[in-house]
mmCIF file of C-alpha atoms and ligand atoms in Angstrom:
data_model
loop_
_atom_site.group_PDB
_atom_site.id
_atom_site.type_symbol
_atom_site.label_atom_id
_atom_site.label_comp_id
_atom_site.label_asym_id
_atom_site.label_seq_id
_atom_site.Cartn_x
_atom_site.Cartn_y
_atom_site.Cartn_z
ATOM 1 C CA UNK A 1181 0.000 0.000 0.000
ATOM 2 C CA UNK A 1182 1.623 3.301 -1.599
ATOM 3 C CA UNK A 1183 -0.312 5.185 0.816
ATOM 4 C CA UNK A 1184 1.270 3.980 4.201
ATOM 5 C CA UNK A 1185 1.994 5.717 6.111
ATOM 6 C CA UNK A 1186 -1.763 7.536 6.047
ATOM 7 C CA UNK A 1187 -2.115 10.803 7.921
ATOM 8 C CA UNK A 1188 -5.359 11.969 8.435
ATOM 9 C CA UNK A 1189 -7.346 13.930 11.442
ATOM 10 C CA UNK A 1190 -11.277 14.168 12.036
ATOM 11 C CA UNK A 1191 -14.079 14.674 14.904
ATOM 12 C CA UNK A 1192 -15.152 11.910 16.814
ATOM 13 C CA UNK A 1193 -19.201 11.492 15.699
ATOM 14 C CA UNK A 1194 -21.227 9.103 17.275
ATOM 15 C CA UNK A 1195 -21.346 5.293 15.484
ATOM 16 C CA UNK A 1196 -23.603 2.782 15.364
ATOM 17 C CA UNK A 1197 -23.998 2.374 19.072
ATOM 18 C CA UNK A 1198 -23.706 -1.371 19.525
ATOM 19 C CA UNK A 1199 -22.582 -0.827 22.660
ATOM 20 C CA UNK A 1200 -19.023 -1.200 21.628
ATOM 21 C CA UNK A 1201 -18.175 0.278 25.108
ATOM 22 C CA UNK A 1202 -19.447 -2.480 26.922
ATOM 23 C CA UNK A 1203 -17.547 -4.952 25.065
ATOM 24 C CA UNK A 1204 -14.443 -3.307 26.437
ATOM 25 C CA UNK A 1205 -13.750 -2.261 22.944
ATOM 26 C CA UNK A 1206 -14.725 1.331 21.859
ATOM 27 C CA UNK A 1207 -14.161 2.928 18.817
ATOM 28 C CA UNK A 1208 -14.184 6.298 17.563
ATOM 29 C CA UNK A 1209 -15.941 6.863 14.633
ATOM 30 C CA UNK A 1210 -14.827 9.335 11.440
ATOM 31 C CA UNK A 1211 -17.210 11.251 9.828
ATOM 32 C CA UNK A 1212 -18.470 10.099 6.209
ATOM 33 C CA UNK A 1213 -15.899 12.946 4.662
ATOM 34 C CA UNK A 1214 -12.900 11.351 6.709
ATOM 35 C CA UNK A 1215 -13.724 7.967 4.912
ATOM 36 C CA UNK A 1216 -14.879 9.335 1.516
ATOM 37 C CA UNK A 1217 -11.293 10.659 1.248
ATOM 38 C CA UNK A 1218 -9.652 7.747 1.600
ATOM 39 C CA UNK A 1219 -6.751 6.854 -1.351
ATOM 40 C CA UNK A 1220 -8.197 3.891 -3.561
ATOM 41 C CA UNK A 1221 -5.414 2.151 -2.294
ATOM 42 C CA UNK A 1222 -6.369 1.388 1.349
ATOM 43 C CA UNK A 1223 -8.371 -1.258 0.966
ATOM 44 C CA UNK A 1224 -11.067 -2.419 3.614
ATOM 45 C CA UNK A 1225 -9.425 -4.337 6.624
ATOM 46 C CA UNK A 1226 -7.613 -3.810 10.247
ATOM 47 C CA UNK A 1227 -4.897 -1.425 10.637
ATOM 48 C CA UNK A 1228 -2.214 -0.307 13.475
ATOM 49 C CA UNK A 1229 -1.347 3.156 14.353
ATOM 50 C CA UNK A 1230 -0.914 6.006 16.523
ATOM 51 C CA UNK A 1231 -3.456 8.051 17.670
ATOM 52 C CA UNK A 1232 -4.126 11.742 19.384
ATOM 53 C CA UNK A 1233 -6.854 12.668 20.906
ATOM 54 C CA UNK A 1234 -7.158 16.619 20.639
ATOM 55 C CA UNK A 1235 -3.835 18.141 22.110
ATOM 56 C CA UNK A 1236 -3.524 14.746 24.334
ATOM 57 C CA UNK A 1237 -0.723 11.814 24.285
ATOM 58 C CA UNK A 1238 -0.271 9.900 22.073
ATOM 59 C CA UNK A 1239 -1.351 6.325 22.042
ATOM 60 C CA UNK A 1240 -1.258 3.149 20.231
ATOM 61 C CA UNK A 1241 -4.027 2.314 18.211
ATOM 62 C CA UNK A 1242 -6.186 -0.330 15.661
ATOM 63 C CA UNK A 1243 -8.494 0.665 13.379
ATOM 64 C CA UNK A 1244 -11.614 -1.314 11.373
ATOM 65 C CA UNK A 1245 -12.351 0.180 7.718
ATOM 66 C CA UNK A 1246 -14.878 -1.261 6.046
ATOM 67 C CA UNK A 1247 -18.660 -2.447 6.449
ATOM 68 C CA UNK A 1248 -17.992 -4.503 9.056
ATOM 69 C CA UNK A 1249 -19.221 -7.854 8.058
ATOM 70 C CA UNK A 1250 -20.018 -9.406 11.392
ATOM 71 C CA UNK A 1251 -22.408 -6.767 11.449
ATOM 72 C CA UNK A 1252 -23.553 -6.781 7.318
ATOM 73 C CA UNK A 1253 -23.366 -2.553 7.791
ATOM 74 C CA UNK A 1254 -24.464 -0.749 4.419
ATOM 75 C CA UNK A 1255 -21.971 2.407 4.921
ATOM 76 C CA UNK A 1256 -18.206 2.199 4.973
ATOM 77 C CA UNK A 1257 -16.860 3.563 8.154
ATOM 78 C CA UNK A 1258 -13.452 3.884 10.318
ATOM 79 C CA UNK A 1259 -13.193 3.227 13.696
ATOM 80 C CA UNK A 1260 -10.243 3.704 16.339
ATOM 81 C CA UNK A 1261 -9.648 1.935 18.991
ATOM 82 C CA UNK A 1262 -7.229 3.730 21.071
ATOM 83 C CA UNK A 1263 -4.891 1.363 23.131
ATOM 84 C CA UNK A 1264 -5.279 3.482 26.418
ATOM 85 C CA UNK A 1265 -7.982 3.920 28.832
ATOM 86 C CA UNK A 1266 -9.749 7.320 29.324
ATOM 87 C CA UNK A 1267 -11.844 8.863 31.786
ATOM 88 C CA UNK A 1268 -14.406 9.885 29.801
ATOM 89 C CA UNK A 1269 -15.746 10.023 26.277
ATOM 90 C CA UNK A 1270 -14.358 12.321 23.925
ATOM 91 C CA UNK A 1271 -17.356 12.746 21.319
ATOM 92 C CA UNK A 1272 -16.867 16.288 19.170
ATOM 93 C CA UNK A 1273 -12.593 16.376 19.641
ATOM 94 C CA UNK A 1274 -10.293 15.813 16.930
ATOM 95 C CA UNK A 1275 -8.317 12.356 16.296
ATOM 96 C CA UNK A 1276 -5.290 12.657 14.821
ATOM 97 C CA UNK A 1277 -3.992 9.658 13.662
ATOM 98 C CA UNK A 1278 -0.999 7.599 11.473
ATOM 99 C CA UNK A 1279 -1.873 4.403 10.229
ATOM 100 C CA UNK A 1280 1.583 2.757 9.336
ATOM 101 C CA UNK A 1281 0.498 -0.947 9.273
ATOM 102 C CA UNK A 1282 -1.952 -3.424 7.613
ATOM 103 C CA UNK A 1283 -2.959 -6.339 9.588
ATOM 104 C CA UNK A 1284 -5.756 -7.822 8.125
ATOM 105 C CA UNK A 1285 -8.601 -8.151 6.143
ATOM 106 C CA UNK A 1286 -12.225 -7.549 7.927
ATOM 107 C CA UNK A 1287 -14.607 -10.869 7.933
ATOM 108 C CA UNK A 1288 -17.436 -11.976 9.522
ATOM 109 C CA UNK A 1289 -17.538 -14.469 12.229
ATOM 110 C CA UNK A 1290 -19.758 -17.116 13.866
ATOM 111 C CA UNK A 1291 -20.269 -15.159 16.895
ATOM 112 C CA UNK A 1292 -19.956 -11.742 18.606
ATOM 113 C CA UNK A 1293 -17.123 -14.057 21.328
ATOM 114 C CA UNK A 1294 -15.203 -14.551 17.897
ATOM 115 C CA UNK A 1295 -15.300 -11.008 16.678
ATOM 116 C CA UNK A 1296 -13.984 -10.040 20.055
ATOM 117 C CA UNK A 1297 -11.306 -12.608 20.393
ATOM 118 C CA UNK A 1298 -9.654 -11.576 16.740
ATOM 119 C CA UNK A 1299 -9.989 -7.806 18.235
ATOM 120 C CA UNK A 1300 -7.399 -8.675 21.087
ATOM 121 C CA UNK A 1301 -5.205 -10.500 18.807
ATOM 122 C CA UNK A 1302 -5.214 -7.344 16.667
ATOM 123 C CA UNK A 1303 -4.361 -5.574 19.662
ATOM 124 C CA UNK A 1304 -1.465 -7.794 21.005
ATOM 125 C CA UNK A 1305 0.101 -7.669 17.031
ATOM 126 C CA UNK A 1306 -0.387 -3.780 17.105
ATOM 127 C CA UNK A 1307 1.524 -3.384 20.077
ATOM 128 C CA UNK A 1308 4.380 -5.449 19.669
ATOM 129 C CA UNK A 1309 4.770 -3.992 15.868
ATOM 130 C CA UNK A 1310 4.469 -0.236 17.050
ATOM 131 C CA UNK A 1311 7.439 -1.154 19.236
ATOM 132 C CA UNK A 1312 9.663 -1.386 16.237
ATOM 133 C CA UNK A 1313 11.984 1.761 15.294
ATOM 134 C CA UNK A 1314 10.664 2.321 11.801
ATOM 135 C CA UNK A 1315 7.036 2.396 13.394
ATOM 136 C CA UNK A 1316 8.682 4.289 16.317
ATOM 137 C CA UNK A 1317 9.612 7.350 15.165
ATOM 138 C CA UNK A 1318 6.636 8.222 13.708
ATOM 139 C CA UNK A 1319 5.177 8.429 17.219
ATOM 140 C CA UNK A 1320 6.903 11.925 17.290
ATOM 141 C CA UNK A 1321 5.918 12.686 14.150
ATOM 142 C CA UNK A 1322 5.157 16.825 14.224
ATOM 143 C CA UNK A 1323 1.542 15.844 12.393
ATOM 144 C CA UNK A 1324 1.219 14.638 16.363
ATOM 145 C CA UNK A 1325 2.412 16.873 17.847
ATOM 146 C CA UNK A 1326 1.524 20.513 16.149
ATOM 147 C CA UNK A 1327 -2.031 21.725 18.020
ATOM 148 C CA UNK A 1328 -5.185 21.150 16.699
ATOM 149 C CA UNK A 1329 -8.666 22.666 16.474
ATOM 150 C CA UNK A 1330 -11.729 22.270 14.604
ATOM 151 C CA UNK A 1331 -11.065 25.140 12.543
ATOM 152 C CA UNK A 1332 -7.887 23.542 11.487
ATOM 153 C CA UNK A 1333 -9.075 20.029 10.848
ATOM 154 C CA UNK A 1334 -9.250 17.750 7.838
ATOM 155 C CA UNK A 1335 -7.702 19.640 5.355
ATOM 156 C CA UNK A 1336 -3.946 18.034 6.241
ATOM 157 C CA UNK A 1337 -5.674 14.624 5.322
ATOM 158 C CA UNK A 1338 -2.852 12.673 2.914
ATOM 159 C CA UNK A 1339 0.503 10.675 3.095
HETATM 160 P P1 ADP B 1360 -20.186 4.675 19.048
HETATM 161 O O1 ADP B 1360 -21.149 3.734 18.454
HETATM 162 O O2 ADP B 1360 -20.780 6.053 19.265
HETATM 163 O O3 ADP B 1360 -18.888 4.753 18.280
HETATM 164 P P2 ADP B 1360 -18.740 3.159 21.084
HETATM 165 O O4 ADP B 1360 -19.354 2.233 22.078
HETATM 166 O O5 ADP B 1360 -17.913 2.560 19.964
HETATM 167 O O6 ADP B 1360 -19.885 4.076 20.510
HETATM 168 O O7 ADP B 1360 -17.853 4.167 21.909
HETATM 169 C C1 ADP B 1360 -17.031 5.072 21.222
HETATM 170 C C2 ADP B 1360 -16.728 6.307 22.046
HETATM 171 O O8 ADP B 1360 -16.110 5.951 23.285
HETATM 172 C C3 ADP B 1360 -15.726 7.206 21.359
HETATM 173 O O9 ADP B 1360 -16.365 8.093 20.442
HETATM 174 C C4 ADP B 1360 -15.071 7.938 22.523
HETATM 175 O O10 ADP B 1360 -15.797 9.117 22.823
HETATM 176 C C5 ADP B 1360 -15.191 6.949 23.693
HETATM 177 N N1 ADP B 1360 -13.956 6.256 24.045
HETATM 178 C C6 ADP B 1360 -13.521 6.083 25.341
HETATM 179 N N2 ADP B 1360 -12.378 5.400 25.379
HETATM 180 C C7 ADP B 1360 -12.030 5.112 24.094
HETATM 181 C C8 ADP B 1360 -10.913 4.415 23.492
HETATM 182 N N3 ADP B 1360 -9.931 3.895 24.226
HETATM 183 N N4 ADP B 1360 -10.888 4.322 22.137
HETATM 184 C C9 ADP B 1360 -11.877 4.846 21.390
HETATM 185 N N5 ADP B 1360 -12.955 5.512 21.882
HETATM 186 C C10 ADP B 1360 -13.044 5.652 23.232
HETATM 187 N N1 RBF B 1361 -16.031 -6.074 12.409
HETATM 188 C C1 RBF B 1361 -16.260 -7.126 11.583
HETATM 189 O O1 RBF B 1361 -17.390 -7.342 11.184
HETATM 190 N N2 RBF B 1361 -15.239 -7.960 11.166
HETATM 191 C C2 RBF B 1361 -13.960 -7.775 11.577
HETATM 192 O O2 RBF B 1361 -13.072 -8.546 11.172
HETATM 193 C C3 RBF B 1361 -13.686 -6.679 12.475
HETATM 194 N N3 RBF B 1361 -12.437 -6.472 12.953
HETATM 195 C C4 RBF B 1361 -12.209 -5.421 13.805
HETATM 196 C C5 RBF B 1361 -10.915 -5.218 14.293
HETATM 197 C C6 RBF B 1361 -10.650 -4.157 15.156
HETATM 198 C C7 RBF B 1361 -9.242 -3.965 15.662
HETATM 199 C C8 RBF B 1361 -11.701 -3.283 15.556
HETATM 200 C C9 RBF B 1361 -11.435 -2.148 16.497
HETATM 201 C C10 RBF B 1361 -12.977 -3.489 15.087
HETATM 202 C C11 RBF B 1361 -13.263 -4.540 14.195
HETATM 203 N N4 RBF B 1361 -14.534 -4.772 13.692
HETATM 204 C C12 RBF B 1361 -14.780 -5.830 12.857
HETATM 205 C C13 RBF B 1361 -15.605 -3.803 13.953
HETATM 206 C C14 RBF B 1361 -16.532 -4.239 15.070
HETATM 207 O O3 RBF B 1361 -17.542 -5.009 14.515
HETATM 208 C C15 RBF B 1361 -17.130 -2.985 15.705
HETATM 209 O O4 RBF B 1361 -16.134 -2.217 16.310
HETATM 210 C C16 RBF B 1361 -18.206 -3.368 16.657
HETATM 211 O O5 RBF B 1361 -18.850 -2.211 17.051
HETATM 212 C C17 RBF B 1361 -17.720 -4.179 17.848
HETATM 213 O O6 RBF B 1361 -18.813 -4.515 18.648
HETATM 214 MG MG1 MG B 1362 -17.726 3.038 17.670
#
């Protein structure tokens, strides 16, 4: 994928509320614009990152692009979940985020205890990959660390 490593920044909206939360899994969702801007080479799948929220730390991340299959969804979103546990929700901030790795393809499964399994494998690669150098030094990237607002988002979107 030409387009690794993917830059791109957005507000948190609100998803499908399936109650991700409760799963132990959140994710923050893109707006449609985020995902309509996507390069035609990112295809559908699970990726590994890092992620900002606002003017926060940054964080480890995976992300889910697609229509999520478990799920048979008709609109193609992007969801991040950030490896790090918050106080509280952060609906209407800005994500910043690099996605520097593919690690799958999205499918569906038998069962929601499936889908949730292959999330925390996802997780566990993530984690151990972001520890590499190459992946490394794009933690301190300046797209993570320059401030953001929402008058200044989306329009850095690119690679
Ligand atoms: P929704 O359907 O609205 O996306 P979720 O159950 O997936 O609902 O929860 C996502 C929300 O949870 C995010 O928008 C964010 O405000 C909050 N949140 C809290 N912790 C995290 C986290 N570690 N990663 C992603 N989102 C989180
Ligand atoms: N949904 C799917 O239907 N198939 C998948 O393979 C899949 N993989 C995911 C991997 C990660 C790392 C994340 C964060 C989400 C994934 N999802 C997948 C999306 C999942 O269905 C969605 O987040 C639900 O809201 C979880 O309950
Ligand atoms: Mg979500």
């Amino acid at each position: 994928m030409r387009s690794l490593p993917y830059f791109c920044r957005g507000e948190v909206v609100r998803g499908f509320g399936r109650g991700s939360k409760e799963l132990g899994i959140p994710t923050a969702n893109f707006p449609e614009s985020v995902v309509d801007n996507l390069p035609a080479d990112i295809s559908t799948g699970i990726y590994y990152g890092w992620a900002r929220v606002g003017n926060g730390e940054v964080h480890k991340m995976v992300m889910s692009i697609g229509w999520n299959p478990y799920y048979k969804n008709t609109k193609k979103s992007m969801e991040t979940h950030v490896i790090h546990k918050f106080k509280e929700d952060f609906y209407g901030e800005i994500l910043s985020v690099i996605m520097v790795g593919y690690v799958r393809p999205e499918r569906g499964f038998d069962s929601l205890d499936a889908l949730i399994t292959a999330i925390h494998s996802d997780i566990e690669e993530a984690k151990k990959k972001l520890d590499h150098p190459e992946h490394l030094k794009l933690k301190t990237d300046n797209f993570l660390r320059s401030s953001t607002s929402k008058a200044t988002n989306s329009i850095m979107n690119g690679h």
